[in-house]
Amino acid sequence: MKNLIQFFIRFHFLILFIIIESGSLTIAFQYNHYQKAGVVTMIQNISGFYHSKVFSIKEYLNLRETNQQLAYENVRLNNILQQAYRSDDIFFYKQQDTINRQSFYLTSAKIINNSVNKKHNFLTLNKGTEQGLKPDMAVISTNGVVGVIYDVSRFYSTVISLLNTNMKISSKLLKNDYFGSLEWDGKNYRHAILNEIPYHVKVERGDTVVTSGYSAIFPEGVMIGTIEDFKIKGGNFYEINIALSTDFKHLTFVSVVSNLKKEGQKNLENTFPND
Amino acid sequence: MINILLRNIARFILLVLLQVLIIDNIQFSEYVNPFIYVLFILLLPFETPGWLLLLSAFLLGFSVDLFEHTPGLHSSAAIFMAFLRPVVLKLLSPREDYEPNTFPRVYYYGFVWFLKYAFILVLMHHLFLFYLEVFSFSNFFMTLLKVVLSTFFSLVLIMISQYLIYKK
């Protein structure tokens, strides 16, 4: 008791300071809304900080378990997903026509990968050799030309998009059959360039450009696009800017075209003496 | 003794009135709010017991608070300053300690000593006061500028007062 009193006497200044200071601070916080709100926010910040730290540590400790749960759940969900089942709607549809010999078969395929913003764009289709796809088959959509099959695996195939600077498509003007070579300049995915149209040909804006059918890949007359503008390049030829009819950013289902008579045409053409 | 007590009470009343009636009504700038009432704490005799120092500081702050409608704000700042006063006095004590029958004033201990003494305590008071007032560090440097400018002007007023009143 004596010690206690001595303690109080010795530290009376500090104790008194703490008492009065806390008293006046209490008054300050009670009457001044600003500080009151400040203290409440501060306390909430501190406790919130503490709780979030504790929670994140707990979370970390449970990570292994959570991971496993998620993996199980993923497997379960993936197994009941519709994509897990392959639709084997099949093969090329063959028409029984005895008068007109059918030369092109079509099959539908779904695009499962696509790009438009590179220099060399490719697409991936969900069909492969099992469904009868082969390299160098034409790929078209309802709006127009898409590309040419580049490589095929058992269930998938890659397509060189028209939006690939290595790609050239033989095309012609619908109204007068003058043909040229269409290629992409790598800039805008809605436009391509048609070259090799001689400059004496009358060209107008809005003229339709279609495939020529000379390459034995595309059927003749598949829509490519319309002429947007044109200029004369190097004296003899136009450089025609084509607005593509296919919106490559908006593609899901395409048709793959198989040319039944391609073999024959190629074999025949290969007999030309090479010069 | 009675004389000293009376003089301090008179100084108390005078300083509080000066603060709330005149200085608070002069709008120098938004950054300059000098508080001259702390001069009372600075000028208390060396022998003032601790409890009296704290209590009078509380009363001083509380009276200013009453007029400024900021309950607790000036009280806590003044108590804080009073709490630091013995420490600062010890820090600045001359070699032969403070002589009896002298007061902490320019007259006894010189301009430089008093300026140091007043500067430390006034700065502490203003720091405490302004940061408690805004109660955030979000405008830290703006508040600091306010503290520095106000401290400067308070010190100017305090130093002037030392020469205006020649009384011991």
Tab-separated table of C-alpha atoms in Angstrom:
chain	number	residue	atom	x	y	z
A	1	MET	CA	0.000	0.000	0.000
A	2	LYS	CA	2.811	2.312	0.967
A	3	ASN	CA	4.593	1.423	-2.227
A	4	LEU	CA	1.476	2.117	-4.213
A	5	ILE	CA	1.069	5.540	-2.691
A	6	GLN	CA	4.725	6.217	-3.315
A	7	PHE	CA	4.263	5.145	-6.897
A	8	PHE	CA	1.343	7.548	-7.311
A	9	ILE	CA	3.283	10.375	-5.728
A	10	ARG	CA	6.298	9.707	-7.897
A	11	PHE	CA	4.400	9.505	-11.167
A	12	HIS	CA	1.556	11.830	-10.280
A	13	PHE	CA	2.492	14.193	-13.102
A	14	LEU	CA	2.339	11.518	-15.771
A	15	ILE	CA	-0.793	9.919	-14.324
A	16	LEU	CA	-2.539	13.234	-14.032
A	17	PHE	CA	-1.514	14.091	-17.588
A	18	ILE	CA	-2.903	10.824	-18.925
A	19	ILE	CA	-6.165	11.270	-17.013
A	20	ILE	CA	-6.793	14.860	-18.089
A	21	GLU	CA	-5.579	14.315	-21.628
A	22	SER	CA	-7.768	11.278	-22.153
A	23	GLY	CA	-10.654	13.169	-20.585
A	24	SER	CA	-10.329	16.095	-22.938
A	25	LEU	CA	-9.759	13.857	-25.938
A	26	THR	CA	-12.935	12.010	-24.999
A	27	ILE	CA	-14.755	15.320	-24.904
A	28	ALA	CA	-13.248	16.223	-28.269
A	29	PHE	CA	-14.365	12.970	-29.856
A	30	GLN	CA	-17.809	13.121	-28.320
A	31	TYR	CA	-18.668	16.613	-29.362
A	32	ASN	CA	-16.831	16.969	-32.616
A	33	HIS	CA	-18.465	14.729	-35.160
A	34	TYR	CA	-15.499	14.985	-37.415
A	35	GLN	CA	-13.105	13.347	-34.986
A	36	LYS	CA	-15.769	10.912	-33.901
A	37	ALA	CA	-16.246	9.697	-37.420
A	38	GLY	CA	-12.491	9.673	-37.798
A	39	VAL	CA	-11.970	7.441	-34.767
A	40	VAL	CA	-14.682	5.048	-35.812
A	41	THR	CA	-13.225	4.788	-39.306
A	42	MET	CA	-9.762	4.335	-37.902
A	43	ILE	CA	-10.845	1.566	-35.573
A	44	GLN	CA	-12.710	-0.088	-38.397
A	45	ASN	CA	-9.683	0.216	-40.623
A	46	ILE	CA	-7.464	-1.368	-38.021
A	47	SER	CA	-9.837	-4.206	-37.206
A	48	GLY	CA	-10.621	-4.674	-40.888
A	49	PHE	CA	-6.936	-4.873	-41.681
A	50	TYR	CA	-6.444	-7.395	-38.911
A	51	HIS	CA	-9.377	-9.528	-40.010
A	52	SER	CA	-8.369	-9.504	-43.644
A	53	LYS	CA	-4.818	-10.581	-42.735
A	54	VAL	CA	-6.058	-13.378	-40.532
A	55	PHE	CA	-8.467	-14.458	-43.216
A	56	SER	CA	-5.819	-14.494	-45.912
A	57	ILE	CA	-3.525	-16.592	-43.732
A	58	LYS	CA	-6.326	-19.047	-43.027
A	59	GLU	CA	-7.093	-19.109	-46.716
A	60	TYR	CA	-3.497	-19.918	-47.470
A	61	LEU	CA	-3.455	-22.771	-44.989
A	62	ASN	CA	-6.574	-24.254	-46.571
A	63	LEU	CA	-5.229	-23.833	-50.069
A	64	ARG	CA	-4.317	-27.459	-50.668
A	65	GLU	CA	-7.741	-28.681	-49.652
A	66	THR	CA	-9.493	-25.990	-51.673
A	67	ASN	CA	-7.376	-26.806	-54.668
A	68	GLN	CA	-8.326	-30.436	-54.513
A	69	GLN	CA	-11.988	-29.592	-54.158
A	70	LEU	CA	-11.823	-27.335	-57.160
A	71	ALA	CA	-10.025	-29.949	-59.213
A	72	TYR	CA	-12.714	-32.513	-58.390
A	73	GLU	CA	-15.410	-30.048	-59.196
A	74	ASN	CA	-13.749	-29.176	-62.481
A	75	VAL	CA	-13.543	-32.781	-63.506
A	76	ARG	CA	-17.161	-33.379	-62.577
A	77	LEU	CA	-18.389	-30.323	-64.453
A	78	ASN	CA	-16.284	-31.016	-67.489
A	79	ASN	CA	-17.665	-34.517	-67.673
A	80	ILE	CA	-21.268	-33.372	-67.806
A	81	LEU	CA	-20.547	-30.531	-70.200
A	82	GLN	CA	-21.992	-30.861	-73.657
A	83	GLN	CA	-18.640	-30.200	-75.253
A	84	ALA	CA	-17.377	-33.394	-73.704
A	85	TYR	CA	-19.503	-35.276	-76.191
A	86	ARG	CA	-18.468	-35.109	-79.770
A	87	SER	CA	-21.254	-34.778	-82.248
A	88	ASP	CA	-20.480	-37.099	-85.080
A	89	ASP	CA	-22.855	-35.565	-87.539
A	90	ILE	CA	-21.057	-36.832	-90.343
A	91	PHE	CA	-19.195	-36.566	-93.522
A	92	PHE	CA	-19.925	-35.004	-96.765
A	93	TYR	CA	-23.399	-35.024	-98.010
A	94	LYS	CA	-23.663	-36.705	-101.332
A	95	GLN	CA	-26.430	-35.881	-103.679
A	96	GLN	CA	-27.768	-38.529	-105.903
A	97	ASP	CA	-28.047	-36.762	-109.213
A	98	THR	CA	-27.450	-38.736	-112.332
A	99	ILE	CA	-27.833	-35.907	-114.816
A	100	ASN	CA	-25.538	-33.321	-113.329
A	101	ARG	CA	-22.443	-34.867	-111.875
A	102	GLN	CA	-21.829	-33.444	-108.472
A	103	SER	CA	-18.375	-31.977	-108.188
A	104	PHE	CA	-18.409	-30.356	-104.723
A	105	TYR	CA	-19.379	-31.849	-101.402
A	106	LEU	CA	-19.930	-29.708	-98.358
A	107	THR	CA	-19.706	-30.449	-94.695
A	108	SER	CA	-20.220	-28.139	-91.812
A	109	ALA	CA	-17.691	-27.491	-89.111
A	110	LYS	CA	-17.406	-25.297	-86.090
A	111	ILE	CA	-14.634	-22.827	-85.526
A	112	ILE	CA	-13.006	-23.453	-82.181
A	113	ASN	CA	-10.111	-21.027	-82.495
A	114	ASN	CA	-9.778	-17.869	-84.508
A	115	SER	CA	-7.665	-14.767	-84.764
A	116	VAL	CA	-7.796	-11.629	-86.875
A	117	ASN	CA	-5.105	-9.402	-85.463
A	118	LYS	CA	-1.906	-11.126	-86.540
A	119	LYS	CA	-0.037	-11.023	-89.825
A	120	HIS	CA	-0.635	-14.745	-90.381
A	121	ASN	CA	-4.006	-15.693	-89.022
A	122	PHE	CA	-5.193	-19.267	-88.677
A	123	LEU	CA	-8.447	-20.859	-87.649
A	124	THR	CA	-9.048	-24.213	-86.060
A	125	LEU	CA	-12.030	-26.406	-86.921
A	126	ASN	CA	-13.539	-29.162	-84.836
A	127	LYS	CA	-13.333	-31.751	-87.579
A	128	GLY	CA	-10.432	-33.711	-88.944
A	129	THR	CA	-9.547	-36.803	-90.967
A	130	GLU	CA	-12.196	-38.829	-89.171
A	131	GLN	CA	-14.815	-36.608	-90.766
A	132	GLY	CA	-13.124	-36.702	-94.147
A	133	LEU	CA	-11.290	-33.411	-94.135
A	134	LYS	CA	-8.076	-33.137	-96.085
A	135	PRO	CA	-5.532	-30.369	-96.615
A	136	ASP	CA	-6.280	-27.865	-99.389
A	137	MET	CA	-10.018	-28.034	-99.031
A	138	ALA	CA	-11.820	-24.719	-99.234
A	139	VAL	CA	-13.552	-23.264	-96.212
A	140	ILE	CA	-16.466	-20.927	-96.806
A	141	SER	CA	-19.153	-19.386	-94.668
A	142	THR	CA	-22.631	-18.251	-95.582
A	143	ASN	CA	-21.212	-14.788	-96.203
A	144	GLY	CA	-18.245	-15.772	-98.317
A	145	VAL	CA	-14.726	-17.077	-98.436
A	146	VAL	CA	-12.984	-17.981	-95.182
A	147	GLY	CA	-9.783	-19.859	-96.048
A	148	VAL	CA	-8.122	-23.077	-97.021
A	149	ILE	CA	-7.410	-26.088	-94.844
A	150	TYR	CA	-3.727	-26.231	-94.041
A	151	ASP	CA	-3.278	-29.275	-91.889
A	152	VAL	CA	-5.516	-31.993	-90.498
A	153	SER	CA	-5.302	-34.192	-87.452
A	154	ARG	CA	-7.691	-36.905	-86.476
A	155	PHE	CA	-10.335	-34.657	-84.987
A	156	TYR	CA	-9.148	-31.186	-85.793
A	157	SER	CA	-7.928	-29.148	-88.688
A	158	THR	CA	-6.212	-25.815	-89.092
A	159	VAL	CA	-7.279	-23.334	-91.717
A	160	ILE	CA	-5.172	-20.629	-93.327
A	161	SER	CA	-7.460	-17.699	-93.000
A	162	LEU	CA	-7.971	-15.296	-95.840
A	163	LEU	CA	-6.480	-12.864	-93.364
A	164	ASN	CA	-3.037	-14.293	-93.863
A	165	THR	CA	-0.491	-12.418	-95.901
A	166	ASN	CA	0.762	-15.696	-97.375
A	167	MET	CA	-2.652	-16.507	-98.747
A	168	LYS	CA	-3.618	-15.761	-102.320
A	169	ILE	CA	-6.999	-16.510	-103.815
A	170	SER	CA	-7.761	-16.462	-107.480
A	171	SER	CA	-10.763	-14.212	-107.895
A	172	LYS	CA	-12.678	-12.398	-110.573
A	173	LEU	CA	-15.083	-9.599	-111.122
A	174	LEU	CA	-18.555	-11.003	-111.284
A	175	LYS	CA	-19.779	-8.674	-114.010
A	176	ASN	CA	-17.113	-9.283	-116.669
A	177	ASP	CA	-15.062	-12.258	-115.526
A	178	TYR	CA	-11.727	-10.473	-115.467
A	179	PHE	CA	-9.649	-12.349	-112.953
A	180	GLY	CA	-6.944	-11.318	-110.542
A	181	SER	CA	-5.275	-12.359	-107.354
A	182	LEU	CA	-6.663	-11.445	-103.992
A	183	GLU	CA	-4.434	-11.024	-100.987
A	184	TRP	CA	-4.562	-9.458	-97.576
A	185	ASP	CA	-2.291	-6.540	-96.778
A	186	GLY	CA	-2.211	-7.308	-93.061
A	187	LYS	CA	-3.922	-4.103	-91.962
A	188	ASN	CA	-7.682	-4.157	-91.624
A	189	TYR	CA	-9.554	-7.419	-91.137
A	190	ARG	CA	-12.484	-6.088	-93.136
A	191	HIS	CA	-10.451	-5.260	-96.265
A	192	ALA	CA	-8.247	-7.052	-98.784
A	193	ILE	CA	-6.495	-6.090	-102.015
A	194	LEU	CA	-7.302	-7.383	-105.464
A	195	ASN	CA	-4.374	-7.140	-107.886
A	196	GLU	CA	-3.722	-7.934	-111.519
A	197	ILE	CA	-6.919	-6.529	-112.983
A	198	PRO	CA	-5.755	-4.758	-116.165
A	199	TYR	CA	-6.489	-1.046	-116.207
A	200	HIS	CA	-8.537	-0.975	-119.380
A	201	VAL	CA	-11.238	-2.868	-117.552
A	202	LYS	CA	-14.118	-0.697	-116.370
A	203	VAL	CA	-14.248	-0.973	-112.619
A	204	GLU	CA	-16.772	0.693	-110.384
A	205	ARG	CA	-17.367	0.970	-106.707
A	206	GLY	CA	-19.693	-1.672	-105.395
A	207	ASP	CA	-18.812	-4.252	-108.044
A	208	THR	CA	-18.907	-7.758	-106.706
A	209	VAL	CA	-15.780	-9.917	-106.521
A	210	VAL	CA	-16.124	-13.710	-106.414
A	211	THR	CA	-13.787	-16.670	-106.580
A	212	SER	CA	-12.704	-17.662	-110.048
A	213	GLY	CA	-12.639	-21.394	-109.533
A	214	TYR	CA	-9.368	-21.711	-111.389
A	215	SER	CA	-7.435	-23.073	-108.482
A	216	ALA	CA	-9.593	-26.173	-108.072
A	217	ILE	CA	-9.887	-25.370	-104.392
A	218	PHE	CA	-12.793	-22.973	-104.248
A	219	PRO	CA	-15.898	-23.533	-106.272
A	220	GLU	CA	-16.556	-20.823	-108.814
A	221	GLY	CA	-18.593	-17.842	-107.741
A	222	VAL	CA	-18.187	-17.849	-103.994
A	223	MET	CA	-18.675	-14.344	-102.700
A	224	ILE	CA	-15.532	-12.509	-101.565
A	225	GLY	CA	-16.599	-8.910	-101.260
A	226	THR	CA	-17.351	-5.671	-103.049
A	227	ILE	CA	-15.077	-3.022	-104.466
A	228	GLU	CA	-14.582	-0.170	-102.062
A	229	ASP	CA	-12.129	1.935	-104.037
A	230	PHE	CA	-9.365	1.477	-106.594
A	231	LYS	CA	-6.316	3.147	-108.058
A	232	ILE	CA	-3.889	2.411	-110.869
A	233	LYS	CA	-0.640	0.905	-109.701
A	234	GLY	CA	2.511	0.652	-111.811
A	235	GLY	CA	0.824	1.614	-115.064
A	236	ASN	CA	-0.947	-1.519	-116.227
A	237	PHE	CA	-2.940	-2.832	-113.303
A	238	TYR	CA	-5.447	-1.668	-110.750
A	239	GLU	CA	-4.941	-1.988	-107.072
A	240	ILE	CA	-8.486	-2.573	-105.897
A	241	ASN	CA	-9.507	-2.349	-102.276
A	242	ILE	CA	-12.136	-4.944	-101.485
A	243	ALA	CA	-14.550	-4.779	-98.562
A	244	LEU	CA	-14.738	-8.401	-97.480
A	245	SER	CA	-18.195	-9.867	-97.114
A	246	THR	CA	-17.058	-12.226	-94.363
A	247	ASP	CA	-16.755	-10.762	-90.908
A	248	PHE	CA	-13.940	-12.805	-89.462
A	249	LYS	CA	-14.625	-11.603	-85.978
A	250	HIS	CA	-18.100	-12.988	-86.184
A	251	LEU	CA	-17.646	-16.530	-87.422
A	252	THR	CA	-18.864	-19.696	-85.802
A	253	PHE	CA	-20.026	-22.226	-88.342
A	254	VAL	CA	-18.388	-22.737	-91.700
A	255	SER	CA	-18.680	-25.186	-94.563
A	256	VAL	CA	-15.778	-27.222	-95.840
A	257	VAL	CA	-15.819	-27.825	-99.542
A	258	SER	CA	-14.408	-30.952	-101.072
A	259	ASN	CA	-13.752	-30.862	-104.785
A	260	LEU	CA	-14.420	-34.311	-106.144
A	261	LYS	CA	-12.771	-33.559	-109.415
A	262	LYS	CA	-9.701	-31.888	-108.059
A	263	GLU	CA	-7.518	-34.929	-108.438
A	264	GLY	CA	-8.387	-35.206	-112.052
A	265	GLN	CA	-7.770	-31.540	-112.761
A	266	LYS	CA	-4.447	-31.510	-110.956
A	267	ASN	CA	-3.227	-34.657	-112.601
A	268	LEU	CA	-4.071	-33.281	-115.955
A	269	GLU	CA	-2.443	-29.931	-115.252
A	270	ASN	CA	0.705	-31.576	-114.000
A	271	THR	CA	1.267	-33.115	-117.381
A	272	PHE	CA	2.082	-29.654	-118.773
A	273	PRO	CA	5.729	-29.373	-119.497
A	274	ASN	CA	7.275	-27.155	-116.899
A	275	ASP	CA	9.250	-24.328	-118.349
B	1	MET	CA	3.173	34.711	-3.505
B	2	ILE	CA	-0.375	36.007	-3.583
B	3	ASN	CA	0.860	38.643	-5.948
B	4	ILE	CA	2.206	36.069	-8.364
B	5	LEU	CA	-1.025	34.104	-8.220
B	6	LEU	CA	-3.116	37.184	-8.927
B	7	ARG	CA	-0.878	38.265	-11.754
B	8	ASN	CA	-1.162	34.839	-13.363
B	9	ILE	CA	-4.919	34.801	-13.040
B	10	ALA	CA	-5.055	38.234	-14.630
B	11	ARG	CA	-2.772	37.061	-17.417
B	12	PHE	CA	-4.975	34.028	-17.912
B	13	ILE	CA	-8.098	36.127	-18.384
B	14	LEU	CA	-6.345	38.719	-20.493
B	15	LEU	CA	-4.806	36.154	-22.842
B	16	VAL	CA	-8.016	34.204	-23.292
B	17	LEU	CA	-9.911	37.391	-24.078
B	18	LEU	CA	-7.181	38.572	-26.429
B	19	GLN	CA	-7.275	35.242	-28.206
B	20	VAL	CA	-11.009	34.792	-28.600
B	21	LEU	CA	-12.041	38.414	-29.015
B	22	ILE	CA	-9.308	39.785	-31.217
B	23	ILE	CA	-6.916	37.280	-32.745
B	24	ASP	CA	-9.556	34.737	-33.693
B	25	ASN	CA	-11.457	37.444	-35.513
B	26	ILE	CA	-8.539	38.520	-37.640
B	27	GLN	CA	-8.502	36.389	-40.747
B	28	PHE	CA	-4.906	36.587	-41.882
B	29	SER	CA	-5.159	33.682	-44.228
B	30	GLU	CA	-6.507	30.171	-44.144
B	31	TYR	CA	-3.006	28.982	-43.330
B	32	VAL	CA	-2.322	31.390	-40.479
B	33	ASN	CA	-4.084	30.864	-37.161
B	34	PRO	CA	-1.798	32.176	-34.426
B	35	PHE	CA	-2.640	31.083	-30.886
B	36	ILE	CA	-1.174	33.478	-28.402
B	37	TYR	CA	-3.002	32.085	-25.336
B	38	VAL	CA	-0.266	29.470	-24.913
B	39	LEU	CA	1.905	32.324	-23.636
B	40	PHE	CA	0.194	31.778	-20.281
B	41	ILE	CA	1.726	28.305	-19.961
B	42	LEU	CA	5.090	29.580	-21.119
B	43	LEU	CA	5.153	32.305	-18.462
B	44	LEU	CA	4.090	30.230	-15.435
B	45	PRO	CA	6.718	30.307	-12.680
B	46	PHE	CA	9.375	27.604	-12.641
B	47	GLU	CA	8.171	26.372	-9.268
B	48	THR	CA	4.607	25.664	-10.440
B	49	PRO	CA	3.732	22.151	-9.238
B	50	GLY	CA	2.915	19.621	-11.926
B	51	TRP	CA	-0.726	19.117	-11.009
B	52	LEU	CA	-1.345	22.860	-11.029
B	53	LEU	CA	0.426	23.184	-14.367
B	54	LEU	CA	-1.771	20.520	-15.933
B	55	LEU	CA	-4.959	21.783	-14.341
B	56	SER	CA	-4.375	25.388	-15.341
B	57	ALA	CA	-3.505	24.262	-18.866
B	58	PHE	CA	-6.745	22.345	-18.986
B	59	LEU	CA	-8.696	25.320	-17.745
B	60	LEU	CA	-6.974	27.569	-20.256
B	61	GLY	CA	-7.695	25.246	-23.193
B	62	PHE	CA	-11.213	24.688	-21.972
B	63	SER	CA	-11.973	28.399	-21.807
B	64	VAL	CA	-10.719	28.881	-25.352
B	65	ASP	CA	-12.761	25.854	-26.414
B	66	LEU	CA	-15.880	27.386	-24.908
B	67	PHE	CA	-15.547	30.397	-27.130
B	68	GLU	CA	-14.459	28.571	-30.244
B	69	HIS	CA	-17.089	25.792	-29.995
B	70	THR	CA	-14.405	23.147	-30.250
B	71	PRO	CA	-14.798	21.223	-26.962
B	72	GLY	CA	-11.705	19.259	-26.021
B	73	LEU	CA	-9.592	20.382	-28.927
B	74	HIS	CA	-7.653	23.237	-27.368
B	75	SER	CA	-7.784	21.617	-23.923
B	76	SER	CA	-5.968	18.523	-25.056
B	77	ALA	CA	-3.416	20.530	-27.022
B	78	ALA	CA	-2.759	22.820	-24.052
B	79	ILE	CA	-2.421	19.868	-21.670
B	80	PHE	CA	-0.052	18.218	-24.065
B	81	MET	CA	2.045	21.353	-24.145
B	82	ALA	CA	1.979	21.688	-20.344
B	83	PHE	CA	3.068	18.083	-20.065
B	84	LEU	CA	6.088	18.802	-22.246
B	85	ARG	CA	7.031	22.016	-20.444
B	86	PRO	CA	9.073	20.449	-17.586
B	87	VAL	CA	10.944	18.297	-20.098
B	88	VAL	CA	11.817	21.285	-22.272
B	89	LEU	CA	12.798	23.344	-19.234
B	90	LYS	CA	15.143	20.567	-18.151
B	91	LEU	CA	16.565	20.361	-21.651
B	92	LEU	CA	17.279	24.087	-21.831
B	93	SER	CA	18.339	24.618	-18.214
B	94	PRO	CA	21.436	26.760	-17.768
B	95	ARG	CA	24.482	25.333	-16.030
B	96	GLU	CA	23.562	26.665	-12.545
B	97	ASP	CA	19.904	25.688	-12.912
B	98	TYR	CA	17.166	28.311	-12.778
B	99	GLU	CA	17.736	30.893	-10.137
B	100	PRO	CA	15.047	31.466	-7.471
B	101	ASN	CA	12.786	34.459	-7.865
B	102	THR	CA	13.164	34.434	-11.628
B	103	PHE	CA	10.577	33.676	-14.275
B	104	PRO	CA	10.887	32.136	-17.728
B	105	ARG	CA	11.084	35.431	-19.574
B	106	VAL	CA	13.344	37.225	-21.994
B	107	TYR	CA	14.183	39.653	-19.227
B	108	TYR	CA	15.897	36.986	-17.110
B	109	TYR	CA	17.288	34.435	-19.536
B	110	GLY	CA	17.753	36.350	-22.779
B	111	PHE	CA	16.195	36.420	-26.212
B	112	VAL	CA	17.748	33.244	-27.617
B	113	TRP	CA	16.891	31.073	-24.649
B	114	PHE	CA	13.297	32.262	-24.623
B	115	LEU	CA	12.944	31.857	-28.368
B	116	LYS	CA	14.167	28.251	-28.174
B	117	TYR	CA	11.888	27.544	-25.234
B	118	ALA	CA	8.862	29.126	-26.870
B	119	PHE	CA	9.585	27.639	-30.290
B	120	ILE	CA	9.681	24.015	-29.114
B	121	LEU	CA	6.533	24.262	-27.015
B	122	VAL	CA	4.499	26.325	-29.462
B	123	LEU	CA	5.450	24.027	-32.336
B	124	MET	CA	4.396	20.975	-30.314
B	125	HIS	CA	1.131	22.628	-29.357
B	126	HIS	CA	0.355	23.610	-32.933
B	127	LEU	CA	1.289	20.230	-34.324
B	128	PHE	CA	-0.989	18.517	-31.847
B	129	LEU	CA	-3.781	21.023	-32.371
B	130	PHE	CA	-3.890	21.114	-36.158
B	131	TYR	CA	-3.491	17.395	-36.711
B	132	LEU	CA	-6.168	16.704	-34.121
B	133	GLU	CA	-8.372	19.250	-35.853
B	134	VAL	CA	-8.189	17.681	-39.321
B	135	PHE	CA	-7.715	14.237	-37.794
B	136	SER	CA	-6.164	12.663	-40.839
B	137	PHE	CA	-2.834	12.579	-42.545
B	138	SER	CA	-4.403	12.793	-45.974
B	139	ASN	CA	-3.482	16.447	-46.436
B	140	PHE	CA	-0.318	15.971	-44.454
B	141	PHE	CA	1.759	18.675	-46.098
B	142	MET	CA	-1.020	21.213	-46.259
B	143	THR	CA	-1.573	20.788	-42.523
B	144	LEU	CA	2.164	20.936	-41.931
B	145	LEU	CA	2.349	24.215	-43.818
B	146	LYS	CA	-0.475	25.499	-41.649
B	147	VAL	CA	1.412	24.411	-38.531
B	148	VAL	CA	4.660	26.040	-39.643
B	149	LEU	CA	3.099	29.357	-40.662
B	150	SER	CA	0.897	29.560	-37.566
B	151	THR	CA	3.836	28.713	-35.308
B	152	PHE	CA	5.838	31.472	-36.920
B	153	PHE	CA	3.143	34.081	-36.390
B	154	SER	CA	2.401	32.919	-32.842
B	155	LEU	CA	6.086	33.215	-32.043
B	156	VAL	CA	6.238	36.689	-33.544
B	157	LEU	CA	3.314	37.783	-31.360
B	158	ILE	CA	4.791	36.141	-28.269
B	159	MET	CA	8.200	37.736	-28.763
B	160	ILE	CA	6.612	41.133	-29.362
B	161	SER	CA	4.604	40.766	-26.154
B	162	GLN	CA	7.830	40.201	-24.222
B	163	TYR	CA	9.057	43.613	-25.274
B	164	LEU	CA	5.744	45.436	-25.065
B	165	ILE	CA	5.285	44.592	-21.391
B	166	TYR	CA	8.399	45.424	-19.404
B	167	LYS	CA	7.020	44.182	-16.154
B	168	LYS	CA	8.618	41.207	-14.550
